[in-house]
Tab-separated table of C-alpha atoms and ligand atoms in Angstrom:
chain	number	residue	atom	x	y	z
A	1248	UNK	CA	-2.671	0.506	25.551
A	1249	UNK	CA	-6.202	-0.781	24.948
A	1250	UNK	CA	-6.662	-2.101	21.301
A	1251	UNK	CA	-9.883	-1.466	19.672
A	1252	UNK	CA	-11.995	-4.402	19.005
A	1253	UNK	CA	-11.552	-6.331	15.594
A	1254	UNK	CA	-14.434	-5.534	12.937
A	1255	UNK	CA	-16.293	-8.622	11.961
A	1256	UNK	CA	-16.065	-9.295	8.516
A	1257	UNK	CA	-17.694	-12.254	6.612
A	1258	UNK	CA	-15.930	-15.601	5.713
A	1259	UNK	CA	-13.889	-15.199	2.591
A	1260	UNK	CA	-13.294	-11.635	3.069
A	1261	UNK	CA	-9.564	-10.887	1.968
A	1262	UNK	CA	-7.101	-8.488	3.680
A	1263	UNK	CA	-4.077	-6.991	1.756
A	1264	UNK	CA	-1.745	-3.907	1.692
A	1265	UNK	CA	-0.914	-1.721	-0.934
A	1266	UNK	CA	1.970	0.136	-2.417
A	1267	UNK	CA	3.011	1.716	-5.825
A	1268	UNK	CA	6.108	1.455	-7.963
A	1269	UNK	CA	7.436	5.060	-7.960
A	1270	UNK	CA	6.565	5.467	-4.436
A	1271	UNK	CA	8.857	2.463	-3.122
A	1272	UNK	CA	10.866	0.911	-5.829
A	1273	UNK	CA	13.743	3.347	-6.439
A	1274	UNK	CA	16.363	2.308	-8.865
A	1275	UNK	CA	14.999	4.726	-11.146
A	1276	UNK	CA	17.820	4.320	-13.809
A	1277	UNK	CA	18.675	0.634	-13.434
A	1278	UNK	CA	18.438	-2.320	-15.593
A	1279	UNK	CA	16.803	-0.206	-18.669
A	1280	UNK	CA	14.034	1.444	-16.908
A	1281	UNK	CA	13.216	4.480	-18.901
A	1282	UNK	CA	12.138	8.062	-17.469
A	1283	UNK	CA	8.525	8.770	-16.320
A	1284	UNK	CA	6.675	12.092	-15.833
A	1285	UNK	CA	7.398	11.559	-12.174
A	1286	UNK	CA	10.987	11.439	-12.626
A	1287	UNK	CA	10.763	14.694	-14.565
A	1288	UNK	CA	8.484	16.322	-12.214
A	1289	UNK	CA	10.410	15.493	-9.133
A	1290	UNK	CA	13.773	16.469	-10.637
A	1291	UNK	CA	12.281	19.936	-11.469
A	1292	UNK	CA	13.148	22.238	-8.597
A	1293	UNK	CA	10.194	23.471	-6.477
A	1294	UNK	CA	7.808	20.720	-7.477
A	1295	UNK	CA	8.162	18.289	-4.562
A	1296	UNK	CA	8.687	18.973	-0.913
A	1297	UNK	CA	12.459	19.474	0.030
A	1298	UNK	CA	13.137	18.460	-3.729
A	1299	UNK	CA	12.284	14.804	-2.668
A	1300	UNK	CA	12.484	12.259	-5.535
A	1301	UNK	CA	11.829	8.655	-6.104
A	1302	UNK	CA	15.283	7.873	-7.177
A	1303	UNK	CA	15.810	5.482	-4.274
A	1304	UNK	CA	12.572	5.690	-2.333
A	1305	UNK	CA	12.459	2.719	-0.128
A	1306	UNK	CA	14.877	0.627	-2.642
A	1307	UNK	CA	12.182	-2.057	-2.721
A	1308	UNK	CA	13.694	-2.987	-6.134
A	1309	UNK	CA	16.558	-4.539	-4.437
A	1310	UNK	CA	14.806	-5.266	-0.949
A	1311	UNK	CA	11.690	-6.832	-2.370
A	1312	UNK	CA	12.443	-10.189	-0.748
A	1313	UNK	CA	12.557	-8.491	2.720
A	1314	UNK	CA	9.461	-6.730	1.905
A	1315	UNK	CA	7.525	-9.927	0.774
A	1316	UNK	CA	8.617	-11.552	3.993
A	1317	UNK	CA	7.006	-8.596	5.863
A	1318	UNK	CA	3.935	-9.330	4.184
A	1319	UNK	CA	4.089	-12.876	4.936
A	1320	UNK	CA	4.664	-12.221	8.602
A	1321	UNK	CA	1.552	-9.752	8.367
A	1322	UNK	CA	-0.478	-12.789	7.023
A	1323	UNK	CA	-2.013	-10.885	4.218
A	1324	UNK	CA	-3.927	-12.646	1.506
A	1325	UNK	CA	-3.299	-10.205	-1.167
A	1326	UNK	CA	-0.518	-7.615	-2.176
A	1327	UNK	CA	-1.596	-4.689	-4.223
A	1328	UNK	CA	1.598	-3.290	-6.203
A	1329	UNK	CA	2.019	-1.233	-9.308
A	1330	UNK	CA	3.965	-1.898	-12.404
A	1331	UNK	CA	6.290	0.588	-13.504
A	1332	UNK	CA	5.346	0.920	-17.311
A	1333	UNK	CA	8.892	2.384	-18.199
A	1334	UNK	CA	10.428	-0.860	-16.751
A	1335	UNK	CA	8.556	-2.901	-19.314
A	1336	UNK	CA	8.513	-0.458	-22.125
A	1337	UNK	CA	11.144	2.354	-21.613
A	1338	UNK	CA	9.701	4.548	-24.275
A	1339	UNK	CA	6.025	3.501	-23.621
A	1340	UNK	CA	5.612	1.589	-26.758
A	1341	UNK	CA	7.973	-0.479	-28.849
A	1342	UNK	CA	11.048	-2.347	-27.558
A	1343	UNK	CA	10.373	-4.601	-24.725
A	1344	UNK	CA	13.010	-4.385	-21.700
A	1345	UNK	CA	13.652	-7.997	-20.693
A	1346	UNK	CA	15.213	-7.059	-17.373
A	1347	UNK	CA	12.198	-5.004	-16.265
A	1348	UNK	CA	9.920	-7.880	-17.141
A	1349	UNK	CA	12.227	-10.155	-15.056
A	1350	UNK	CA	11.929	-7.751	-11.993
A	1351	UNK	CA	8.231	-8.562	-11.633
A	1352	UNK	CA	8.696	-12.126	-12.495
A	1353	UNK	CA	10.867	-12.153	-9.335
A	1354	UNK	CA	8.411	-10.293	-7.292
A	1355	UNK	CA	5.543	-12.297	-8.299
A	1356	UNK	CA	7.107	-15.638	-7.812
A	1357	UNK	CA	8.301	-14.431	-4.361
A	1358	UNK	CA	4.663	-13.652	-3.511
A	1359	UNK	CA	3.244	-16.837	-4.612
A	1360	UNK	CA	5.774	-18.718	-2.716
A	1361	UNK	CA	4.815	-16.979	0.341
A	1362	UNK	CA	1.183	-17.860	-0.464
A	1363	UNK	CA	0.341	-14.271	-1.149
A	1364	UNK	CA	-1.801	-13.436	-4.208
A	1365	UNK	CA	-0.516	-10.645	-6.270
A	1366	UNK	CA	-3.031	-7.760	-7.266
A	1367	UNK	CA	-1.331	-5.556	-9.975
A	1368	UNK	CA	-2.200	-2.164	-11.036
A	1369	UNK	CA	-0.936	-1.283	-14.410
A	1370	UNK	CA	-0.942	2.511	-14.063
A	1371	UNK	CA	-0.265	4.164	-10.754
A	1372	UNK	CA	0.547	7.715	-12.309
A	1373	UNK	CA	3.883	6.996	-13.843
A	1374	UNK	CA	3.511	7.798	-17.444
A	1375	UNK	CA	6.148	7.085	-19.643
A	1376	UNK	CA	7.970	10.743	-20.443
A	1377	UNK	CA	8.319	9.685	-23.999
A	1378	UNK	CA	4.436	9.494	-24.506
A	1379	UNK	CA	4.166	12.777	-22.361
A	1380	UNK	CA	6.544	14.497	-24.880
A	1381	UNK	CA	3.997	13.481	-27.515
A	1382	UNK	CA	1.141	14.929	-25.868
A	1383	UNK	CA	0.380	12.341	-22.884
A	1384	UNK	CA	-3.096	11.937	-21.729
A	1385	UNK	CA	-4.239	14.818	-23.748
A	1386	UNK	CA	-3.991	12.703	-27.010
A	1387	UNK	CA	-5.748	9.319	-27.970
A	1388	UNK	CA	-2.527	7.662	-29.074
A	1389	UNK	CA	-1.519	7.393	-25.438
A	1390	UNK	CA	-4.535	5.206	-24.646
A	1391	UNK	CA	-3.348	3.089	-27.471
A	1392	UNK	CA	0.026	2.661	-25.994
A	1393	UNK	CA	-1.493	1.809	-22.655
A	1394	UNK	CA	-3.553	-1.236	-24.485
A	1395	UNK	CA	0.018	-2.356	-26.054
A	1396	UNK	CA	1.624	-2.113	-22.400
A	1397	UNK	CA	-1.622	-3.853	-20.891
A	1398	UNK	CA	-1.519	-6.963	-23.441
A	1399	UNK	CA	2.049	-7.360	-22.801
A	1400	UNK	CA	1.767	-7.431	-18.905
A	1401	UNK	CA	-1.200	-9.627	-19.164
A	1402	UNK	CA	0.379	-12.032	-21.770
A	1403	UNK	CA	3.499	-12.275	-19.636
A	1404	UNK	CA	1.939	-12.417	-15.776
A	1405	UNK	CA	-1.563	-13.237	-16.635
A	1406	UNK	CA	-1.076	-17.049	-15.437
A	1407	UNK	CA	-0.007	-15.747	-12.111
A	1408	UNK	CA	-1.555	-12.568	-11.295
A	1409	UNK	CA	-5.294	-12.949	-10.042
A	1410	UNK	CA	-6.397	-9.445	-9.764
A	1411	UNK	CA	-5.808	-6.841	-12.392
A	1412	UNK	CA	-6.659	-3.156	-11.843
A	1413	UNK	CA	-6.247	-0.833	-14.852
A	1414	UNK	CA	-5.829	2.621	-13.499
A	1415	UNK	CA	-5.406	3.957	-9.912
A	1416	UNK	CA	-7.242	6.979	-9.181
A	1417	UNK	CA	-7.763	8.669	-12.823
A	1418	UNK	CA	-8.983	11.840	-10.981
A	1419	UNK	CA	-5.566	12.527	-9.780
A	1420	UNK	CA	-4.014	11.864	-13.064
A	1421	UNK	CA	-6.395	14.045	-15.000
A	1422	UNK	CA	-7.353	16.710	-12.648
A	1423	UNK	CA	-4.453	17.131	-10.082
A	1424	UNK	CA	-1.878	16.425	-13.081
A	1425	UNK	CA	-3.509	18.632	-15.712
A	1426	UNK	CA	-5.550	21.423	-14.085
A	1427	UNK	CA	-4.058	21.964	-10.668
A	1428	UNK	CA	-0.554	21.048	-11.566
A	1429	UNK	CA	0.317	19.690	-8.143
A	1430	UNK	CA	1.249	16.366	-9.779
A	1431	UNK	CA	3.151	15.315	-12.739
A	1432	UNK	CA	3.029	16.318	-15.390
A	1433	UNK	CA	2.359	19.746	-13.642
A	1434	UNK	CA	-0.101	21.217	-16.354
A	1435	UNK	CA	-2.439	23.815	-15.436
A	1436	UNK	CA	-4.781	23.589	-18.449
A	1437	UNK	CA	-8.060	24.095	-16.393
A	1438	UNK	CA	-11.008	22.358	-18.429
A	1439	UNK	CA	-8.401	21.048	-20.928
A	1440	UNK	CA	-8.057	18.391	-18.029
A	1441	UNK	CA	-11.192	16.744	-19.409
A	1442	UNK	CA	-9.471	15.512	-22.583
A	1443	UNK	CA	-6.918	13.676	-20.447
A	1444	UNK	CA	-9.896	12.377	-18.191
A	1445	UNK	CA	-11.539	11.010	-21.340
A	1446	UNK	CA	-8.371	9.392	-22.671
A	1447	UNK	CA	-7.924	7.595	-19.354
A	1448	UNK	CA	-11.287	6.039	-19.451
A	1449	UNK	CA	-10.616	5.173	-23.027
A	1450	UNK	CA	-7.322	3.614	-21.960
A	1451	UNK	CA	-9.020	1.569	-19.371
A	1452	UNK	CA	-11.608	0.423	-21.739
A	1453	UNK	CA	-8.795	-0.663	-24.246
A	1454	UNK	CA	-6.991	-2.313	-21.730
A	1455	UNK	CA	-9.737	-4.194	-20.335
A	1456	UNK	CA	-10.282	-5.736	-23.841
A	1457	UNK	CA	-6.676	-6.801	-23.968
A	1458	UNK	CA	-6.986	-8.377	-20.524
A	1459	UNK	CA	-10.166	-10.180	-21.444
A	1460	UNK	CA	-8.371	-11.469	-24.520
A	1461	UNK	CA	-5.439	-12.641	-22.712
A	1462	UNK	CA	-7.967	-14.699	-20.501
A	1463	UNK	CA	-6.844	-13.075	-17.026
A	1464	UNK	CA	-8.966	-13.832	-14.102
A	1465	UNK	CA	-10.344	-10.453	-12.599
A	1466	UNK	CA	-10.280	-6.960	-14.128
A	1467	UNK	CA	-11.358	-3.898	-12.310
A	1468	UNK	CA	-10.376	-0.038	-11.866
A	1469	UNK	CA	-9.596	1.863	-8.670
A	1470	UNK	CA	-11.335	5.162	-8.016
A	1471	UNK	CA	-10.741	7.743	-5.405
A	1472	UNK	CA	-14.468	8.362	-4.949
A	1473	UNK	CA	-15.492	11.160	-2.530
A	1474	UNK	CA	-18.196	11.458	-0.113
A	1475	UNK	CA	-19.169	14.952	-0.534
A	1476	UNK	CA	-21.290	17.192	1.648
A	1477	UNK	CA	-22.785	20.637	1.213
A	1478	UNK	CA	-21.873	23.247	3.576
A	1479	UNK	CA	-25.573	24.405	3.942
A	1480	UNK	CA	-29.010	23.528	2.486
A	1481	UNK	CA	-29.042	26.942	0.631
A	1482	UNK	CA	-29.880	26.205	-3.051
A	1483	UNK	CA	-26.371	27.543	-4.348
A	1484	UNK	CA	-24.830	25.276	-2.131
A	1485	UNK	CA	-26.511	22.122	-2.896
A	1486	UNK	CA	-26.048	22.936	-6.744
A	1487	UNK	CA	-22.407	23.181	-5.871
A	1488	UNK	CA	-22.402	19.831	-4.132
A	1489	UNK	CA	-24.017	18.358	-7.432
A	1490	UNK	CA	-21.108	20.024	-9.511
A	1491	UNK	CA	-18.433	18.612	-6.989
A	1492	UNK	CA	-20.319	15.264	-7.155
A	1493	UNK	CA	-19.863	15.298	-11.111
A	1494	UNK	CA	-16.215	16.590	-10.964
A	1495	UNK	CA	-14.980	14.054	-8.157
A	1496	UNK	CA	-17.179	10.812	-8.869
A	1497	UNK	CA	-19.664	10.852	-11.837
A	1498	UNK	CA	-17.186	11.747	-14.444
A	1499	UNK	CA	-15.772	8.095	-13.846
A	1500	UNK	CA	-18.819	6.336	-12.545
A	1501	UNK	CA	-21.323	7.277	-14.823
A	1502	UNK	CA	-19.635	6.130	-18.074
A	1503	UNK	CA	-18.058	2.903	-16.296
A	1504	UNK	CA	-21.463	1.718	-14.656
A	1505	UNK	CA	-24.336	3.701	-16.466
A	1506	UNK	CA	-23.203	3.885	-19.780
A	1507	UNK	CA	-23.611	7.609	-20.165
A	1508	UNK	CA	-21.779	10.870	-19.259
A	1509	UNK	CA	-22.885	12.701	-16.101
A	1510	UNK	CA	-26.213	14.135	-16.846
A	1511	UNK	CA	-25.339	17.571	-15.273
A	1512	UNK	CA	-22.308	17.768	-17.259
A	1513	UNK	CA	-23.301	20.967	-19.052
A	1514	UNK	CA	-24.088	22.824	-15.960
A	1515	UNK	CA	-20.592	21.655	-14.516
A	1516	UNK	CA	-18.257	22.313	-17.608
A	1517	UNK	CA	-20.157	25.255	-19.009
A	1518	UNK	CA	-20.000	24.130	-22.745
A	1519	UNK	CA	-17.333	21.395	-22.916
A	1520	UNK	CA	-19.495	18.585	-22.413
A	1521	UNK	CA	-19.229	17.401	-25.943
A	1522	UNK	CA	-15.375	17.506	-26.233
A	1523	UNK	CA	-14.203	16.692	-29.767
A	1524	UNK	CA	-12.000	13.978	-28.023
A	1525	UNK	CA	-15.293	11.812	-27.512
A	1526	UNK	CA	-15.769	9.306	-30.280
A	1527	UNK	CA	-18.580	7.146	-31.343
A	1528	UNK	CA	-18.431	3.763	-29.568
A	1529	UNK	CA	-16.506	5.097	-26.623
A	1530	UNK	CA	-19.146	4.722	-24.059
A	1531	UNK	CA	-19.482	1.079	-25.023
A	1532	UNK	CA	-15.699	0.485	-24.808
A	1533	UNK	CA	-15.484	2.287	-21.254
A	1534	UNK	CA	-18.578	0.578	-20.100
A	1535	UNK	CA	-17.594	-2.882	-20.520
A	1536	UNK	CA	-18.502	-5.272	-17.477
A	1537	UNK	CA	-16.063	-5.331	-14.746
A	1538	UNK	CA	-15.149	-8.057	-12.090
A	1539	UNK	CA	-14.693	-5.366	-9.241
A	1540	UNK	CA	-14.495	-1.661	-8.484
A	1541	UNK	CA	-11.699	-0.796	-6.379
A	1542	UNK	CA	-12.436	2.195	-4.004
A	1543	UNK	CA	-9.582	4.295	-2.322
A	1544	UNK	CA	-11.106	6.342	0.605
A	1545	UNK	CA	-9.458	8.635	3.025
A	1546	UNK	CA	-11.831	11.344	3.944
A	1547	UNK	CA	-14.820	13.165	3.132
A	1548	UNK	CA	-15.096	16.630	1.594
A	1549	UNK	CA	-17.471	19.567	2.230
A	1550	UNK	CA	-18.199	22.275	-0.632
A	1551	UNK	CA	-20.094	25.485	-0.816
A	1552	UNK	CA	-20.735	27.651	-3.940
A	1553	UNK	CA	-17.706	29.611	-4.706
A	1554	UNK	CA	-18.974	33.119	-4.084
A	1555	UNK	CA	-19.338	32.216	-0.362
A	1556	UNK	CA	-15.801	32.697	0.277
A	1557	UNK	CA	-12.718	33.991	-1.573
A	1558	UNK	CA	-11.252	30.912	-3.168
A	1559	UNK	CA	-8.241	29.808	-1.139
A	1560	UNK	CA	-5.390	28.496	-3.312
A	1561	UNK	CA	-4.745	25.939	-0.642
A	1562	UNK	CA	-8.386	24.541	-1.035
A	1563	UNK	CA	-9.226	24.958	-4.569
A	1564	UNK	CA	-10.779	22.399	-6.458
A	1565	UNK	CA	-9.128	20.826	-9.394
A	1566	UNK	CA	-11.103	22.436	-12.014
A	1567	UNK	CA	-12.994	25.634	-11.424
A	1568	UNK	CA	-16.460	24.714	-11.520
A	1569	UNK	CA	-17.698	27.146	-8.808
A	1570	UNK	CA	-17.040	25.288	-5.724
A	1571	UNK	CA	-14.909	25.887	-2.795
A	1572	UNK	CA	-13.835	23.235	-0.393
A	1573	UNK	CA	-14.419	23.832	3.389
A	1574	UNK	CA	-13.452	21.911	6.505
A	1575	UNK	CA	-16.077	22.122	9.046
A	1576	UNK	CA	-15.238	18.426	10.467
A	1577	UNK	CA	-14.565	19.061	14.392
A	1578	UNK	CA	-12.608	15.754	14.395
A	1579	UNK	CA	-9.200	14.726	14.704
A	1580	UNK	CA	-7.211	15.314	11.248
A	1581	UNK	CA	-4.042	13.240	9.968
A	1582	UNK	CA	-0.927	14.726	9.241
A	1583	UNK	CA	-2.043	15.174	5.587
A	1584	UNK	CA	-4.611	17.638	7.185
A	1585	UNK	CA	-7.516	15.275	6.407
A	1586	UNK	CA	-10.264	15.052	8.777
A	1587	UNK	CA	-10.955	11.623	10.222
A	1588	UNK	CA	-14.716	10.581	9.616
A	1589	UNK	CA	-15.107	6.642	9.121
A	1590	UNK	CA	-18.694	6.822	8.788
A	1591	UNK	CA	-18.366	8.539	5.511
A	1592	UNK	CA	-17.032	5.343	4.030
A	1593	UNK	CA	-20.058	3.662	4.833
A	1594	UNK	CA	-22.099	6.297	3.510
A	1595	UNK	CA	-20.210	6.281	0.324
A	1596	UNK	CA	-20.514	2.613	-0.197
A	1597	UNK	CA	-24.188	2.784	0.318
A	1598	UNK	CA	-24.700	5.398	-1.887
A	1599	UNK	CA	-22.734	3.744	-4.776
A	1600	UNK	CA	-24.629	0.399	-4.083
A	1601	UNK	CA	-28.112	2.358	-4.380
A	1602	UNK	CA	-27.175	4.376	-7.326
A	1603	UNK	CA	-25.605	1.595	-9.596
A	1604	UNK	CA	-27.733	-1.605	-10.006
A	1605	UNK	CA	-24.834	-3.109	-12.047
A	1606	UNK	CA	-22.185	-2.084	-9.657
A	1607	UNK	CA	-19.695	-5.020	-9.387
A	1608	UNK	CA	-18.287	-6.161	-6.221
A	1609	UNK	CA	-16.187	-3.584	-4.280
A	1610	UNK	CA	-12.575	-3.697	-2.992
A	1611	UNK	CA	-11.330	-1.082	-0.777
A	1612	UNK	CA	-8.004	-1.027	-2.622
A	1613	UNK	CA	-6.602	1.752	-0.414
A	1614	UNK	CA	-7.365	3.149	3.125
A	1615	UNK	CA	-4.885	4.396	5.868
A	1616	UNK	CA	-3.397	7.400	7.529
A	1617	UNK	CA	-0.563	9.354	7.891
A	1618	UNK	CA	0.602	10.053	11.255
A	1619	UNK	CA	3.464	11.751	13.046
A	1620	UNK	CA	5.314	8.383	13.754
A	1621	UNK	CA	8.324	8.382	15.815
A	1622	UNK	CA	10.899	5.467	16.752
A	1623	UNK	CA	11.078	5.290	20.498
A	1624	UNK	CA	13.755	4.513	22.688
A	1625	UNK	CA	12.380	0.886	22.763
A	1626	UNK	CA	12.861	0.642	18.975
A	1627	UNK	CA	9.188	0.795	18.352
A	1628	UNK	CA	6.390	2.865	16.897
A	1629	UNK	CA	3.385	3.233	18.971
A	1630	UNK	CA	0.884	4.547	16.181
A	1631	UNK	CA	-2.249	4.140	18.070
A	1632	UNK	CA	-4.017	6.757	16.164
A	1633	UNK	CA	-3.452	4.805	13.014
A	1634	UNK	CA	-4.786	1.653	14.717
A	1635	UNK	CA	-7.956	3.538	15.628
A	1636	UNK	CA	-8.269	4.828	12.052
A	1637	UNK	CA	-7.957	1.422	10.487
A	1638	UNK	CA	-10.316	-0.137	13.037
A	1639	UNK	CA	-12.966	2.536	12.548
A	1640	UNK	CA	-12.951	2.231	8.712
A	1641	UNK	CA	-12.911	-1.319	8.729
A	1642	UNK	CA	-15.957	-1.129	11.065
A	1643	UNK	CA	-17.678	1.244	8.530
A	1644	UNK	CA	-16.826	-1.417	5.754
A	1645	UNK	CA	-18.187	-4.208	8.073
A	1646	UNK	CA	-21.531	-2.346	8.749
A	1647	UNK	CA	-21.936	-1.384	4.946
A	1648	UNK	CA	-21.222	-5.371	4.225
A	1649	UNK	CA	-24.029	-6.116	6.882
A	1650	UNK	CA	-26.321	-3.493	5.236
A	1651	UNK	CA	-25.959	-5.485	1.762
A	1652	UNK	CA	-23.182	-4.057	0.149
A	1653	UNK	CA	-20.862	-6.574	-1.679
A	1654	UNK	CA	-17.405	-5.548	-0.409
A	1655	UNK	CA	-14.945	-8.391	-0.899
A	1656	UNK	CA	-11.497	-7.240	0.636
A	1657	UNK	CA	-9.639	-4.302	2.180
A	1658	UNK	CA	-6.035	-3.187	1.404
A	1659	UNK	CA	-4.408	-0.868	3.706
A	1660	UNK	CA	-2.438	1.919	2.454
A	1661	UNK	CA	0.504	1.259	2.877
A	1662	UNK	CA	2.827	-1.632	3.477
A	1663	UNK	CA	5.714	0.818	4.088
A	1664	UNK	CA	6.236	4.540	4.501
A	1665	UNK	CA	7.093	5.733	1.337
A	1666	UNK	CA	7.237	8.976	-1.263
A	1667	UNK	CA	4.137	10.733	-0.910
A	1668	UNK	CA	4.278	12.364	-4.246
A	1669	UNK	CA	4.745	16.372	-4.078
A	1670	UNK	CA	4.675	16.054	-0.247
A	1671	UNK	CA	7.966	13.862	-0.271
A	1672	UNK	CA	8.878	11.864	2.604
A	1673	UNK	CA	7.295	13.477	5.581
A	1674	UNK	CA	3.942	11.943	5.368
A	1675	UNK	CA	4.091	8.350	6.852
A	1676	UNK	CA	1.377	5.960	5.960
A	1677	UNK	CA	3.117	2.670	6.381
A	1678	UNK	CA	2.371	-0.155	8.558
A	1679	UNK	CA	6.111	-0.537	8.610
A	1680	UNK	CA	8.405	2.372	9.376
A	1681	UNK	CA	11.262	3.390	7.008
A	1682	UNK	CA	14.342	4.969	8.082
A	1683	UNK	CA	15.158	6.703	4.958
A	1684	UNK	CA	19.040	6.890	5.833
A	1685	UNK	CA	19.443	3.402	6.423
A	1686	UNK	CA	16.232	2.023	4.700
A	1687	UNK	CA	16.103	-0.041	7.723
A	1688	UNK	CA	12.270	-1.389	8.144
A	1689	UNK	CA	10.527	-1.567	11.460
A	1690	UNK	CA	6.938	-2.987	11.893
A	1691	UNK	CA	4.782	-0.380	13.655
A	1692	UNK	CA	2.101	-1.374	16.339
A	1693	UNK	CA	-0.328	-1.080	13.541
A	1694	UNK	CA	1.443	-3.858	11.771
A	1695	UNK	CA	1.044	-6.131	14.983
A	1696	UNK	CA	-2.659	-5.172	15.286
A	1697	UNK	CA	-3.467	-5.724	11.627
A	1698	UNK	CA	-1.675	-9.044	11.941
A	1699	UNK	CA	-3.760	-9.823	14.881
A	1700	UNK	CA	-7.071	-8.930	13.111
A	1701	UNK	CA	-6.402	-11.196	10.045
A	1702	UNK	CA	-5.567	-14.147	12.571
A	1703	UNK	CA	-8.702	-13.570	14.650
A	1704	UNK	CA	-10.800	-13.403	11.285
A	1705	UNK	CA	-9.285	-16.661	9.925
A	1706	UNK	CA	-9.757	-18.396	13.398
A	1707	UNK	CA	-13.288	-17.074	13.408
A	1708	UNK	CA	-14.249	-17.928	9.987
A	1709	UNK	CA	-12.472	-20.813	8.750
A	1710	UNK	CA	-13.510	-24.424	9.199
A	1711	UNK	CA	-11.438	-26.352	11.647
A	1712	UNK	CA	-9.294	-28.975	9.816
A	1713	UNK	CA	-10.404	-32.386	10.476
B	2678	IFM	O1	0.096	7.714	-1.610
B	2678	IFM	C1	-1.210	8.088	-2.206
B	2678	IFM	C2	-1.676	6.759	-3.316
B	2678	IFM	O2	-0.508	6.768	-4.245
B	2678	IFM	C3	-2.847	7.094	-4.155
B	2678	IFM	N1	-3.916	7.146	-3.101
B	2678	IFM	C4	-3.616	8.264	-2.040
B	2678	IFM	C5	-2.424	7.749	-1.321
B	2678	IFM	C6	-2.145	8.841	-0.046
B	2678	IFM	O3	-2.225	10.284	-0.623
């Protein structure tokens, strides 16, 4: 096997790996953890592939030491993980669960002892069920509860955690969870999902205020931004492209980085632009300066005006804005069915950089591929397609940096194979293979490649010791 060349990134660039609580922890009912919407959703028949749940997942809750040892072996600078809100506050607000707080103390201390900097995501989709019962993201009280949780986490871990991410991919929470219904809480409220989107942004703003008050070092948010192409140059497809950009990107980036709601809102949401959930002062709250923007990137999308084709339920957009997604990419696709187009990541970064003069430094907080991995007779996983995917996307990042975009770090999704939400356990994204019967961890070839990349980067960029 010939390994691809290591992309050249600047001195100080940081490498990491990422996971999320519900996808790896298991121990769903241990030590006082309360139920989240993903417990409810995954236990509802028909919601996830094969009825998969996160009850056990990778059992990281009990095996975190082994997983930190894997991170140490990899040589990463940072580890991005999420805190399960219901381990700290089982009901979402109110009484604190000391045993839950203690778990992340153990994890953070283990990471620091291994020389790895923790990057914490506060919300990776696992809303306390008790809050959803009271309206969830549809109501502003949930944003206020999130601020209480953020303050607790910052007060307790702020001395040891360098990088804080308020929300992961609010697009999915709002639109996949409240319009498509493919994710928890499984609601199909169409444009009603806009209330959820707005309350997520308010939650972010309130949490930033708490994190700043606690004096933590770096605060940001992670968005899954899309590089959107139009299927043709026809005016109707170009108009569809703009609506898709509002839906996928600008609903977040405009309030966060330009202090306004998207200018094409009325065309996109047809009358719901001024939702009653928006209060005076919200834009100032949401747009408070950040230390970084986390970008999660996997693939580009292409859209056409909906009348072009019968809307295919498999490809429908999250909110019906008269747009249909097509797949004209004549490239390799991962097992998620996603086209592999690394240059799209560079284009996305350059586009963001030129659109927002106030854009903070960027971190690629997730990038990776699901592949049909198999453990071979030699006890290894020869995942050459994943290595190529990572190398090509890192090259796109390096090119964007060379073109002047301030990208500071890159985290592979994911450290471990894990629970891929509604798609259960069949999609494997890990650098480390997990046998779900025995929970045995086996580093794949991509783990060795990434380790080599990090070692080579340090050798090339660090001053020799005198
Ligand atoms: O597994 C997810 C993760 O939780 C959020 N970003 C995308 C990943 C792959 O689908």
